[in-house]
Amino acid sequence: NAGVMQNPRHLVRRRGQEARLRCSPMKGHSHVYWYRQLPEEGLKFMVYLQKENIIDESGMPKERFSAEFPKEGPSILRIQQVVRGDSAAYFCASSRRLAGDYNEQFFGPGTRLTVL
Amino acid sequence: QQQVKQSPQSLIVQKGGISIINCAYENTAFDYFPWYQQFPGKGPALLIAIRPDVSEKKEGRFTISFNKSAKQFSLHIMDSQPGDSATYFCAASMQTGNQFYFGTGTSLTVIP
C-alpha cells in the first residue's frame, strides 16, 4: 500500500518561472492538504481539497498560488512567477476523513523548491 | 500568531536517557494532538497521537502526557537511541477543522 507520493522531489526554478508540484494521495484517501515548511520552522497549512473542490484555502497566499484536485489524476499546487521567498519544502498530506474520525493526516516526502 | 508553542528548540540526550519535548496550546477547541517525527529530507511521519479524554498514552518507548487544565502536552522518549535523532513536531487540530497547527519543531540528537 503506497503512501502519499509527491513529485518532483526537488525543483529548481528561476525568478518569474512557474512551479508545479504534484501529489497523489494514499489509496482510499480523497482528502488532500498542502503545507509549506520554511527552514527552521514548522509546517504551515495552505489549502485543503477534496476531489474537484477547494474546501479551505485560508492559508494560501492570495496571489500567484493556486491548487486543484481534479477528478482524475494528482492534486497540483501551482506557483506562478516564483520569487526567492517561495523557496521552501512543500508537503502534501492525505486523509480519509470519515464521519466521527479524527482526521489523521499522512504526509508525503515533500518537494523542495529552490528559486534562483 | 503561533497556535502551538513547542520547546526546547534543540535537545541533546545521552543514549539510554529520557528525551522530553513540551508543547502548549491556547485554543480549547483542539481535540486531537499528534506528534510527528521527521528525518532530514523526508516528510513528517506520525509517531503517536492523543485525544483529551485521556491523560497519557504509551506506545513502546514513546509516551504522550496530556494536561488538559494546563493546556499542555509532552512527548517522552524512554531509553533514547541514536536512531531517534530527528526533528519532532507536535501538532493540534479540531475534529471539525481542516488543518493541523504545528509547533516549530525540536531537533533531537542522541549521542552514543
JSON list of C-alpha atoms in Angstrom, two decimals:
[
{"chain": "A", "resi": 1, "resn": "ASN", "atom": "CA", "xyz": [0.00, 0.00, 0.00]},
{"chain": "A", "resi": 2, "resn": "ALA", "atom": "CA", "xyz": [1.89, 3.00, -1.30]},
{"chain": "A", "resi": 3, "resn": "GLY", "atom": "CA", "xyz": [1.97, 6.08, 0.86]},
{"chain": "A", "resi": 4, "resn": "VAL", "atom": "CA", "xyz": [1.45, 9.66, -0.24]},
{"chain": "A", "resi": 5, "resn": "MET", "atom": "CA", "xyz": [3.53, 10.34, -3.33]},
{"chain": "A", "resi": 6, "resn": "GLN", "atom": "CA", "xyz": [4.91, 13.69, -4.36]},
{"chain": "A", "resi": 7, "resn": "ASN", "atom": "CA", "xyz": [6.92, 14.74, -7.37]},
{"chain": "A", "resi": 8, "resn": "PRO", "atom": "CA", "xyz": [9.25, 16.13, -8.20]},
{"chain": "A", "resi": 9, "resn": "ARG", "atom": "CA", "xyz": [11.26, 15.71, -5.01]},
{"chain": "A", "resi": 10, "resn": "HIS", "atom": "CA", "xyz": [13.47, 18.66, -5.91]},
{"chain": "A", "resi": 11, "resn": "LEU", "atom": "CA", "xyz": [12.59, 21.55, -8.19]},
{"chain": "A", "resi": 12, "resn": "VAL", "atom": "CA", "xyz": [14.78, 24.47, -9.20]},
{"chain": "A", "resi": 13, "resn": "ARG", "atom": "CA", "xyz": [13.22, 27.50, -10.83]},
{"chain": "A", "resi": 14, "resn": "ARG", "atom": "CA", "xyz": [14.45, 30.94, -11.77]},
{"chain": "A", "resi": 15, "resn": "ARG", "atom": "CA", "xyz": [12.56, 34.01, -10.59]},
{"chain": "A", "resi": 16, "resn": "GLY", "atom": "CA", "xyz": [9.48, 34.60, -12.69]},
{"chain": "A", "resi": 17, "resn": "GLN", "atom": "CA", "xyz": [9.03, 30.98, -13.78]},
{"chain": "A", "resi": 18, "resn": "GLU", "atom": "CA", "xyz": [6.17, 28.70, -12.83]},
{"chain": "A", "resi": 19, "resn": "ALA", "atom": "CA", "xyz": [6.42, 25.79, -10.40]},
{"chain": "A", "resi": 20, "resn": "ARG", "atom": "CA", "xyz": [4.05, 22.81, -10.49]},
{"chain": "A", "resi": 21, "resn": "LEU", "atom": "CA", "xyz": [4.04, 20.39, -7.60]},
{"chain": "A", "resi": 22, "resn": "ARG", "atom": "CA", "xyz": [2.12, 17.14, -7.76]},
{"chain": "A", "resi": 23, "resn": "CYS", "atom": "CA", "xyz": [0.64, 14.96, -5.03]},
{"chain": "A", "resi": 24, "resn": "SER", "atom": "CA", "xyz": [-1.03, 11.57, -5.23]},
{"chain": "A", "resi": 25, "resn": "PRO", "atom": "CA", "xyz": [-2.86, 10.67, -2.01]},
{"chain": "A", "resi": 26, "resn": "MET", "atom": "CA", "xyz": [-2.79, 7.31, -0.31]},
{"chain": "A", "resi": 27, "resn": "LYS", "atom": "CA", "xyz": [-5.11, 4.70, -1.74]},
{"chain": "A", "resi": 28, "resn": "GLY", "atom": "CA", "xyz": [-8.59, 5.19, -0.34]},
{"chain": "A", "resi": 29, "resn": "HIS", "atom": "CA", "xyz": [-7.95, 8.80, 0.67]},
{"chain": "A", "resi": 30, "resn": "SER", "atom": "CA", "xyz": [-9.96, 11.53, -1.01]},
{"chain": "A", "resi": 31, "resn": "HIS", "atom": "CA", "xyz": [-8.83, 14.49, 1.10]},
{"chain": "A", "resi": 32, "resn": "VAL", "atom": "CA", "xyz": [-5.62, 16.36, 0.32]},
{"chain": "A", "resi": 33, "resn": "TYR", "atom": "CA", "xyz": [-3.84, 19.08, 2.29]},
{"chain": "A", "resi": 34, "resn": "TRP", "atom": "CA", "xyz": [-0.87, 21.21, 1.29]},
{"chain": "A", "resi": 35, "resn": "TYR", "atom": "CA", "xyz": [1.59, 22.61, 3.82]},
{"chain": "A", "resi": 36, "resn": "ARG", "atom": "CA", "xyz": [4.68, 24.75, 3.44]},
{"chain": "A", "resi": 37, "resn": "GLN", "atom": "CA", "xyz": [7.78, 24.41, 5.61]},
{"chain": "A", "resi": 38, "resn": "LEU", "atom": "CA", "xyz": [10.32, 27.19, 5.72]},
{"chain": "A", "resi": 39, "resn": "PRO", "atom": "CA", "xyz": [13.81, 26.44, 7.06]},
{"chain": "A", "resi": 40, "resn": "GLU", "atom": "CA", "xyz": [13.89, 26.01, 10.84]},
{"chain": "A", "resi": 41, "resn": "GLU", "atom": "CA", "xyz": [10.10, 26.37, 11.05]},
{"chain": "A", "resi": 42, "resn": "GLY", "atom": "CA", "xyz": [7.10, 24.14, 11.48]},
{"chain": "A", "resi": 43, "resn": "LEU", "atom": "CA", "xyz": [4.65, 23.31, 8.77]},
{"chain": "A", "resi": 44, "resn": "LYS", "atom": "CA", "xyz": [2.09, 25.95, 7.83]},
{"chain": "A", "resi": 45, "resn": "PHE", "atom": "CA", "xyz": [-1.27, 24.99, 6.35]},
{"chain": "A", "resi": 46, "resn": "MET", "atom": "CA", "xyz": [-2.01, 26.28, 2.87]},
{"chain": "A", "resi": 47, "resn": "VAL", "atom": "CA", "xyz": [-5.06, 24.58, 1.39]},
{"chain": "A", "resi": 48, "resn": "TYR", "atom": "CA", "xyz": [-7.43, 21.63, 1.80]},
{"chain": "A", "resi": 49, "resn": "LEU", "atom": "CA", "xyz": [-9.08, 19.96, -1.19]},
{"chain": "A", "resi": 50, "resn": "GLN", "atom": "CA", "xyz": [-11.41, 17.14, -1.99]},
{"chain": "A", "resi": 51, "resn": "LYS", "atom": "CA", "xyz": [-11.89, 15.80, -5.48]},
{"chain": "A", "resi": 52, "resn": "GLU", "atom": "CA", "xyz": [-12.79, 18.75, -7.73]},
{"chain": "A", "resi": 53, "resn": "ASN", "atom": "CA", "xyz": [-13.38, 21.08, -4.77]},
{"chain": "A", "resi": 54, "resn": "ILE", "atom": "CA", "xyz": [-11.33, 23.53, -2.75]},
{"chain": "A", "resi": 55, "resn": "ILE", "atom": "CA", "xyz": [-12.68, 23.28, 0.79]},
{"chain": "A", "resi": 56, "resn": "ASP", "atom": "CA", "xyz": [-10.40, 25.65, 2.69]},
{"chain": "A", "resi": 57, "resn": "GLU", "atom": "CA", "xyz": [-7.74, 27.91, 1.21]},
{"chain": "A", "resi": 58, "resn": "SER", "atom": "CA", "xyz": [-7.33, 30.17, 4.21]},
{"chain": "A", "resi": 59, "resn": "GLY", "atom": "CA", "xyz": [-3.56, 29.60, 4.33]},
{"chain": "A", "resi": 60, "resn": "MET", "atom": "CA", "xyz": [-2.91, 30.19, 0.67]},
{"chain": "A", "resi": 61, "resn": "PRO", "atom": "CA", "xyz": [-1.31, 33.45, -0.45]},
{"chain": "A", "resi": 62, "resn": "LYS", "atom": "CA", "xyz": [-3.88, 35.47, -2.39]},
{"chain": "A", "resi": 63, "resn": "GLU", "atom": "CA", "xyz": [-1.72, 35.93, -5.47]},
{"chain": "A", "resi": 64, "resn": "ARG", "atom": "CA", "xyz": [0.36, 33.58, -7.63]},
{"chain": "A", "resi": 65, "resn": "PHE", "atom": "CA", "xyz": [-0.66, 30.41, -5.76]},
{"chain": "A", "resi": 66, "resn": "SER", "atom": "CA", "xyz": [-3.41, 28.03, -6.84]},
{"chain": "A", "resi": 67, "resn": "ALA", "atom": "CA", "xyz": [-4.34, 24.43, -6.17]},
{"chain": "A", "resi": 68, "resn": "GLU", "atom": "CA", "xyz": [-6.55, 21.84, -7.75]},
{"chain": "A", "resi": 69, "resn": "PHE", "atom": "CA", "xyz": [-7.52, 18.22, -7.24]},
{"chain": "A", "resi": 70, "resn": "PRO", "atom": "CA", "xyz": [-9.17, 17.00, -10.43]},
{"chain": "A", "resi": 71, "resn": "LYS", "atom": "CA", "xyz": [-11.49, 14.04, -10.71]},
{"chain": "A", "resi": 72, "resn": "GLU", "atom": "CA", "xyz": [-8.70, 12.06, -12.32]},
{"chain": "A", "resi": 73, "resn": "GLY", "atom": "CA", "xyz": [-5.03, 12.44, -11.52]},
{"chain": "A", "resi": 74, "resn": "PRO", "atom": "CA", "xyz": [-2.98, 14.01, -8.77]},
{"chain": "A", "resi": 75, "resn": "SER", "atom": "CA", "xyz": [-3.51, 17.22, -6.85]},
{"chain": "A", "resi": 76, "resn": "ILE", "atom": "CA", "xyz": [-1.48, 20.11, -8.24]},
{"chain": "A", "resi": 77, "resn": "LEU", "atom": "CA", "xyz": [-0.07, 23.09, -6.36]},
{"chain": "A", "resi": 78, "resn": "ARG", "atom": "CA", "xyz": [0.86, 25.79, -8.83]},
{"chain": "A", "resi": 79, "resn": "ILE", "atom": "CA", "xyz": [3.04, 28.78, -8.09]},
{"chain": "A", "resi": 80, "resn": "GLN", "atom": "CA", "xyz": [3.23, 31.40, -10.81]},
{"chain": "A", "resi": 81, "resn": "GLN", "atom": "CA", "xyz": [6.04, 33.92, -11.21]},
{"chain": "A", "resi": 82, "resn": "VAL", "atom": "CA", "xyz": [8.07, 32.44, -8.38]},
{"chain": "A", "resi": 83, "resn": "VAL", "atom": "CA", "xyz": [10.16, 34.67, -6.12]},
{"chain": "A", "resi": 84, "resn": "ARG", "atom": "CA", "xyz": [13.07, 33.78, -3.85]},
{"chain": "A", "resi": 85, "resn": "GLY", "atom": "CA", "xyz": [10.75, 33.83, -0.82]},
{"chain": "A", "resi": 86, "resn": "ASP", "atom": "CA", "xyz": [8.86, 30.86, -2.28]},
{"chain": "A", "resi": 87, "resn": "SER", "atom": "CA", "xyz": [11.89, 28.65, -1.65]},
{"chain": "A", "resi": 88, "resn": "ALA", "atom": "CA", "xyz": [10.69, 26.07, 0.86]},
{"chain": "A", "resi": 89, "resn": "ALA", "atom": "CA", "xyz": [9.66, 22.46, 1.29]},
{"chain": "A", "resi": 90, "resn": "TYR", "atom": "CA", "xyz": [6.08, 21.83, 0.23]},
{"chain": "A", "resi": 91, "resn": "PHE", "atom": "CA", "xyz": [4.36, 18.85, 1.80]},
{"chain": "A", "resi": 92, "resn": "CYS", "atom": "CA", "xyz": [1.17, 17.16, 0.83]},
{"chain": "A", "resi": 93, "resn": "ALA", "atom": "CA", "xyz": [-0.87, 15.12, 3.27]},
{"chain": "A", "resi": 94, "resn": "SER", "atom": "CA", "xyz": [-3.92, 12.95, 2.73]},
{"chain": "A", "resi": 95, "resn": "SER", "atom": "CA", "xyz": [-6.65, 11.54, 4.92]},
{"chain": "A", "resi": 96, "resn": "ARG", "atom": "CA", "xyz": [-9.85, 9.51, 4.72]},
{"chain": "A", "resi": 97, "resn": "ARG", "atom": "CA", "xyz": [-11.79, 11.85, 6.97]},
{"chain": "A", "resi": 98, "resn": "LEU", "atom": "CA", "xyz": [-14.69, 9.56, 7.79]},
{"chain": "A", "resi": 99, "resn": "ALA", "atom": "CA", "xyz": [-17.55, 10.91, 9.91]},
{"chain": "A", "resi": 100, "resn": "GLY", "atom": "CA", "xyz": [-16.51, 10.91, 13.55]},
{"chain": "A", "resi": 101, "resn": "ASP", "atom": "CA", "xyz": [-12.89, 10.35, 12.57]},
{"chain": "A", "resi": 102, "resn": "TYR", "atom": "CA", "xyz": [-10.06, 12.48, 13.90]},
{"chain": "A", "resi": 103, "resn": "ASN", "atom": "CA", "xyz": [-8.70, 13.44, 10.51]},
{"chain": "A", "resi": 104, "resn": "GLU", "atom": "CA", "xyz": [-5.44, 11.53, 10.78]},
{"chain": "A", "resi": 105, "resn": "GLN", "atom": "CA", "xyz": [-3.18, 13.03, 8.12]},
{"chain": "A", "resi": 106, "resn": "PHE", "atom": "CA", "xyz": [-0.36, 11.15, 6.41]},
{"chain": "A", "resi": 107, "resn": "PHE", "atom": "CA", "xyz": [2.41, 13.14, 4.80]},
{"chain": "A", "resi": 108, "resn": "GLY", "atom": "CA", "xyz": [4.36, 12.67, 1.61]},
{"chain": "A", "resi": 109, "resn": "PRO", "atom": "CA", "xyz": [8.13, 13.12, 1.28]},
{"chain": "A", "resi": 110, "resn": "GLY", "atom": "CA", "xyz": [7.79, 16.71, 0.11]},
{"chain": "A", "resi": 111, "resn": "THR", "atom": "CA", "xyz": [9.02, 18.80, -2.80]},
{"chain": "A", "resi": 112, "resn": "ARG", "atom": "CA", "xyz": [11.97, 21.05, -2.11]},
{"chain": "A", "resi": 113, "resn": "LEU", "atom": "CA", "xyz": [11.61, 24.16, -4.23]},
{"chain": "A", "resi": 114, "resn": "THR", "atom": "CA", "xyz": [14.62, 26.36, -4.79]},
{"chain": "A", "resi": 115, "resn": "VAL", "atom": "CA", "xyz": [14.18, 29.68, -6.56]},
{"chain": "A", "resi": 116, "resn": "LEU", "atom": "CA", "xyz": [17.36, 31.13, -8.01]},
{"chain": "B", "resi": 1, "resn": "GLN", "atom": "CA", "xyz": [0.19, 34.01, 15.98]},
{"chain": "B", "resi": 2, "resn": "GLN", "atom": "CA", "xyz": [1.66, 30.65, 16.93]},
{"chain": "B", "resi": 3, "resn": "GLN", "atom": "CA", "xyz": [-1.23, 28.42, 17.96]},
{"chain": "B", "resi": 4, "resn": "VAL", "atom": "CA", "xyz": [1.05, 25.72, 19.34]},
{"chain": "B", "resi": 5, "resn": "LYS", "atom": "CA", "xyz": [4.26, 26.57, 21.18]},
{"chain": "B", "resi": 6, "resn": "GLN", "atom": "CA", "xyz": [6.98, 23.96, 21.37]},
{"chain": "B", "resi": 7, "resn": "SER", "atom": "CA", "xyz": [10.15, 23.72, 23.45]},
{"chain": "B", "resi": 8, "resn": "PRO", "atom": "CA", "xyz": [13.03, 23.21, 23.52]},
{"chain": "B", "resi": 9, "resn": "GLN", "atom": "CA", "xyz": [14.22, 24.13, 20.05]},
{"chain": "B", "resi": 10, "resn": "SER", "atom": "CA", "xyz": [17.03, 21.59, 20.31]},
{"chain": "B", "resi": 11, "resn": "LEU", "atom": "CA", "xyz": [17.86, 18.78, 22.68]},
{"chain": "B", "resi": 12, "resn": "ILE", "atom": "CA", "xyz": [20.92, 16.61, 23.19]},
{"chain": "B", "resi": 13, "resn": "VAL", "atom": "CA", "xyz": [20.49, 13.39, 25.15]},
{"chain": "B", "resi": 14, "resn": "GLN", "atom": "CA", "xyz": [22.83, 10.57, 26.03]},
{"chain": "B", "resi": 15, "resn": "LYS", "atom": "CA", "xyz": [21.97, 7.12, 24.69]},
{"chain": "B", "resi": 16, "resn": "GLY", "atom": "CA", "xyz": [19.66, 5.39, 27.15]},
{"chain": "B", "resi": 17, "resn": "GLY", "atom": "CA", "xyz": [18.40, 8.67, 28.59]},
{"chain": "B", "resi": 18, "resn": "ILE", "atom": "CA", "xyz": [14.93, 10.18, 28.52]},
{"chain": "B", "resi": 19, "resn": "SER", "atom": "CA", "xyz": [14.07, 12.85, 25.94]},
{"chain": "B", "resi": 20, "resn": "ILE", "atom": "CA", "xyz": [11.27, 15.24, 26.87]},
{"chain": "B", "resi": 21, "resn": "ILE", "atom": "CA", "xyz": [9.65, 17.71, 24.49]},
{"chain": "B", "resi": 22, "resn": "ASN", "atom": "CA", "xyz": [6.90, 20.06, 25.59]},
{"chain": "B", "resi": 23, "resn": "CYS", "atom": "CA", "xyz": [4.05, 21.79, 23.81]},
{"chain": "B", "resi": 24, "resn": "ALA", "atom": "CA", "xyz": [1.40, 24.27, 24.90]},
{"chain": "B", "resi": 25, "resn": "TYR", "atom": "CA", "xyz": [-1.75, 25.47, 23.17]},
{"chain": "B", "resi": 26, "resn": "GLU", "atom": "CA", "xyz": [-4.39, 28.12, 23.72]},
{"chain": "B", "resi": 27, "resn": "ASN", "atom": "CA", "xyz": [-7.42, 27.02, 21.74]},
{"chain": "B", "resi": 28, "resn": "THR", "atom": "CA", "xyz": [-9.56, 24.80, 23.98]},
{"chain": "B", "resi": 29, "resn": "ALA", "atom": "CA", "xyz": [-11.43, 23.58, 20.90]},
{"chain": "B", "resi": 30, "resn": "PHE", "atom": "CA", "xyz": [-8.42, 21.46, 19.91]},
{"chain": "B", "resi": 31, "resn": "ASP", "atom": "CA", "xyz": [-9.24, 17.80, 20.45]},
{"chain": "B", "resi": 32, "resn": "TYR", "atom": "CA", "xyz": [-6.51, 15.86, 18.67]},
{"chain": "B", "resi": 33, "resn": "PHE", "atom": "CA", "xyz": [-2.80, 16.11, 19.43]},
{"chain": "B", "resi": 34, "resn": "PRO", "atom": "CA", "xyz": [-0.39, 14.15, 17.22]},
{"chain": "B", "resi": 35, "resn": "TRP", "atom": "CA", "xyz": [3.38, 14.03, 17.32]},
{"chain": "B", "resi": 36, "resn": "TYR", "atom": "CA", "xyz": [5.36, 13.72, 14.12]},
{"chain": "B", "resi": 37, "resn": "GLN", "atom": "CA", "xyz": [8.94, 12.58, 13.57]},
{"chain": "B", "resi": 38, "resn": "GLN", "atom": "CA", "xyz": [10.87, 13.99, 10.63]},
{"chain": "B", "resi": 39, "resn": "PHE", "atom": "CA", "xyz": [14.26, 12.84, 9.36]},
{"chain": "B", "resi": 40, "resn": "PRO", "atom": "CA", "xyz": [16.32, 15.14, 7.11]},
{"chain": "B", "resi": 41, "resn": "GLY", "atom": "CA", "xyz": [14.98, 15.20, 3.57]},
{"chain": "B", "resi": 42, "resn": "LYS", "atom": "CA", "xyz": [11.86, 13.23, 4.50]},
{"chain": "B", "resi": 43, "resn": "GLY", "atom": "CA", "xyz": [8.26, 14.04, 5.22]},
{"chain": "B", "resi": 44, "resn": "PRO", "atom": "CA", "xyz": [6.83, 14.05, 8.76]},
{"chain": "B", "resi": 45, "resn": "ALA", "atom": "CA", "xyz": [5.73, 10.62, 9.93]},
{"chain": "B", "resi": 46, "resn": "LEU", "atom": "CA", "xyz": [3.01, 10.15, 12.53]},
{"chain": "B", "resi": 47, "resn": "LEU", "atom": "CA", "xyz": [4.57, 8.83, 15.72]},
{"chain": "B", "resi": 48, "resn": "ILE", "atom": "CA", "xyz": [1.81, 8.83, 18.31]},
{"chain": "B", "resi": 49, "resn": "ALA", "atom": "CA", "xyz": [-1.35, 10.84, 18.98]},
{"chain": "B", "resi": 50, "resn": "ILE", "atom": "CA", "xyz": [-3.64, 11.53, 21.92]},
{"chain": "B", "resi": 51, "resn": "ARG", "atom": "CA", "xyz": [-7.17, 12.82, 22.47]},
{"chain": "B", "resi": 52, "resn": "PRO", "atom": "CA", "xyz": [-8.10, 14.93, 25.51]},
{"chain": "B", "resi": 53, "resn": "ASP", "atom": "CA", "xyz": [-10.20, 12.24, 27.16]},
{"chain": "B", "resi": 54, "resn": "VAL", "atom": "CA", "xyz": [-7.04, 10.50, 28.39]},
{"chain": "B", "resi": 55, "resn": "SER", "atom": "CA", "xyz": [-4.06, 11.88, 30.30]},
{"chain": "B", "resi": 56, "resn": "GLU", "atom": "CA", "xyz": [-1.42, 9.53, 28.98]},
{"chain": "B", "resi": 57, "resn": "LYS", "atom": "CA", "xyz": [-0.81, 7.26, 26.02]},
{"chain": "B", "resi": 58, "resn": "LYS", "atom": "CA", "xyz": [2.12, 4.90, 25.63]},
{"chain": "B", "resi": 59, "resn": "GLU", "atom": "CA", "xyz": [3.38, 3.12, 22.54]},
{"chain": "B", "resi": 60, "resn": "GLY", "atom": "CA", "xyz": [6.65, 1.28, 23.04]},
{"chain": "B", "resi": 61, "resn": "ARG", "atom": "CA", "xyz": [9.30, 3.76, 24.15]},
{"chain": "B", "resi": 62, "resn": "PHE", "atom": "CA", "xyz": [7.12, 6.77, 23.28]},
{"chain": "B", "resi": 63, "resn": "THR", "atom": "CA", "xyz": [4.67, 8.31, 25.77]},
{"chain": "B", "resi": 64, "resn": "ILE", "atom": "CA", "xyz": [2.42, 11.35, 25.46]},
{"chain": "B", "resi": 65, "resn": "SER", "atom": "CA", "xyz": [1.41, 13.07, 28.70]},
{"chain": "B", "resi": 66, "resn": "PHE", "atom": "CA", "xyz": [-1.58, 15.38, 28.42]},
{"chain": "B", "resi": 67, "resn": "ASN", "atom": "CA", "xyz": [-2.64, 18.05, 30.93]},
{"chain": "B", "resi": 68, "resn": "LYS", "atom": "CA", "xyz": [-5.98, 19.45, 29.82]},
{"chain": "B", "resi": 69, "resn": "SER", "atom": "CA", "xyz": [-6.29, 22.08, 32.56]},
{"chain": "B", "resi": 70, "resn": "ALA", "atom": "CA", "xyz": [-2.82, 23.46, 31.83]},
{"chain": "B", "resi": 71, "resn": "LYS", "atom": "CA", "xyz": [-3.32, 23.11, 28.05]},
{"chain": "B", "resi": 72, "resn": "GLN", "atom": "CA", "xyz": [0.00, 21.34, 27.76]},
{"chain": "B", "resi": 73, "resn": "PHE", "atom": "CA", "xyz": [1.18, 18.04, 26.36]},
{"chain": "B", "resi": 74, "resn": "SER", "atom": "CA", "xyz": [4.58, 16.45, 26.14]},
{"chain": "B", "resi": 75, "resn": "LEU", "atom": "CA", "xyz": [6.41, 13.64, 24.41]},
{"chain": "B", "resi": 76, "resn": "HIS", "atom": "CA", "xyz": [8.68, 11.38, 26.42]},
{"chain": "B", "resi": 77, "resn": "ILE", "atom": "CA", "xyz": [11.13, 9.08, 24.65]},
{"chain": "B", "resi": 78, "resn": "MET", "atom": "CA", "xyz": [12.43, 6.45, 27.03]},
{"chain": "B", "resi": 79, "resn": "ASP", "atom": "CA", "xyz": [15.77, 4.69, 26.51]},
{"chain": "B", "resi": 80, "resn": "SER", "atom": "CA", "xyz": [16.64, 7.15, 23.73]},
{"chain": "B", "resi": 81, "resn": "GLN", "atom": "CA", "xyz": [18.67, 5.69, 20.86]},
{"chain": "B", "resi": 82, "resn": "PRO", "atom": "CA", "xyz": [20.88, 7.32, 18.21]},
{"chain": "B", "resi": 83, "resn": "GLY", "atom": "CA", "xyz": [18.29, 6.26, 15.64]},
{"chain": "B", "resi": 84, "resn": "ASP", "atom": "CA", "xyz": [15.80, 8.56, 17.39]},
{"chain": "B", "resi": 85, "resn": "SER", "atom": "CA", "xyz": [17.86, 11.58, 16.28]},
{"chain": "B", "resi": 86, "resn": "ALA", "atom": "CA", "xyz": [15.38, 13.59, 14.22]},
{"chain": "B", "resi": 87, "resn": "THR", "atom": "CA", "xyz": [13.15, 16.65, 14.38]},
{"chain": "B", "resi": 88, "resn": "TYR", "atom": "CA", "xyz": [9.94, 16.21, 16.34]},
{"chain": "B", "resi": 89, "resn": "PHE", "atom": "CA", "xyz": [6.84, 18.29, 15.77]},
{"chain": "B", "resi": 90, "resn": "CYS", "atom": "CA", "xyz": [3.79, 18.49, 17.97]},
{"chain": "B", "resi": 91, "resn": "ALA", "atom": "CA", "xyz": [0.51, 19.48, 16.38]},
{"chain": "B", "resi": 92, "resn": "ALA", "atom": "CA", "xyz": [-3.09, 20.17, 17.30]},
{"chain": "B", "resi": 93, "resn": "SER", "atom": "CA", "xyz": [-6.33, 20.09, 15.41]},
{"chain": "B", "resi": 94, "resn": "MET", "atom": "CA", "xyz": [-10.07, 20.05, 15.79]},
{"chain": "B", "resi": 95, "resn": "GLN", "atom": "CA", "xyz": [-12.18, 17.14, 14.61]},
{"chain": "B", "resi": 96, "resn": "THR", "atom": "CA", "xyz": [-14.35, 19.63, 12.76]},
{"chain": "B", "resi": 97, "resn": "GLY", "atom": "CA", "xyz": [-11.39, 21.63, 11.48]},
{"chain": "B", "resi": 98, "resn": "ASN", "atom": "CA", "xyz": [-9.37, 21.31, 8.32]},
{"chain": "B", "resi": 99, "resn": "GLN", "atom": "CA", "xyz": [-5.79, 21.89, 9.29]},
{"chain": "B", "resi": 100, "resn": "PHE", "atom": "CA", "xyz": [-3.15, 20.86, 11.73]},
{"chain": "B", "resi": 101, "resn": "TYR", "atom": "CA", "xyz": [-1.39, 23.60, 13.68]},
{"chain": "B", "resi": 102, "resn": "PHE", "atom": "CA", "xyz": [2.24, 22.64, 14.11]},
{"chain": "B", "resi": 103, "resn": "GLY", "atom": "CA", "xyz": [4.81, 23.61, 16.69]},
{"chain": "B", "resi": 104, "resn": "THR", "atom": "CA", "xyz": [8.13, 24.93, 15.45]},
{"chain": "B", "resi": 105, "resn": "GLY", "atom": "CA", "xyz": [9.93, 21.64, 16.00]},
{"chain": "B", "resi": 106, "resn": "THR", "atom": "CA", "xyz": [12.59, 20.19, 18.29]},
{"chain": "B", "resi": 107, "resn": "SER", "atom": "CA", "xyz": [15.84, 18.88, 16.89]},
{"chain": "B", "resi": 108, "resn": "LEU", "atom": "CA", "xyz": [16.81, 15.85, 18.97]},
{"chain": "B", "resi": 109, "resn": "THR", "atom": "CA", "xyz": [20.32, 14.44, 18.94]},
{"chain": "B", "resi": 110, "resn": "VAL", "atom": "CA", "xyz": [21.03, 11.25, 20.83]},
{"chain": "B", "resi": 111, "resn": "ILE", "atom": "CA", "xyz": [24.73, 10.73, 21.36]},
{"chain": "B", "resi": 112, "resn": "PRO", "atom": "CA", "xyz": [26.17, 7.22, 21.77]}
]
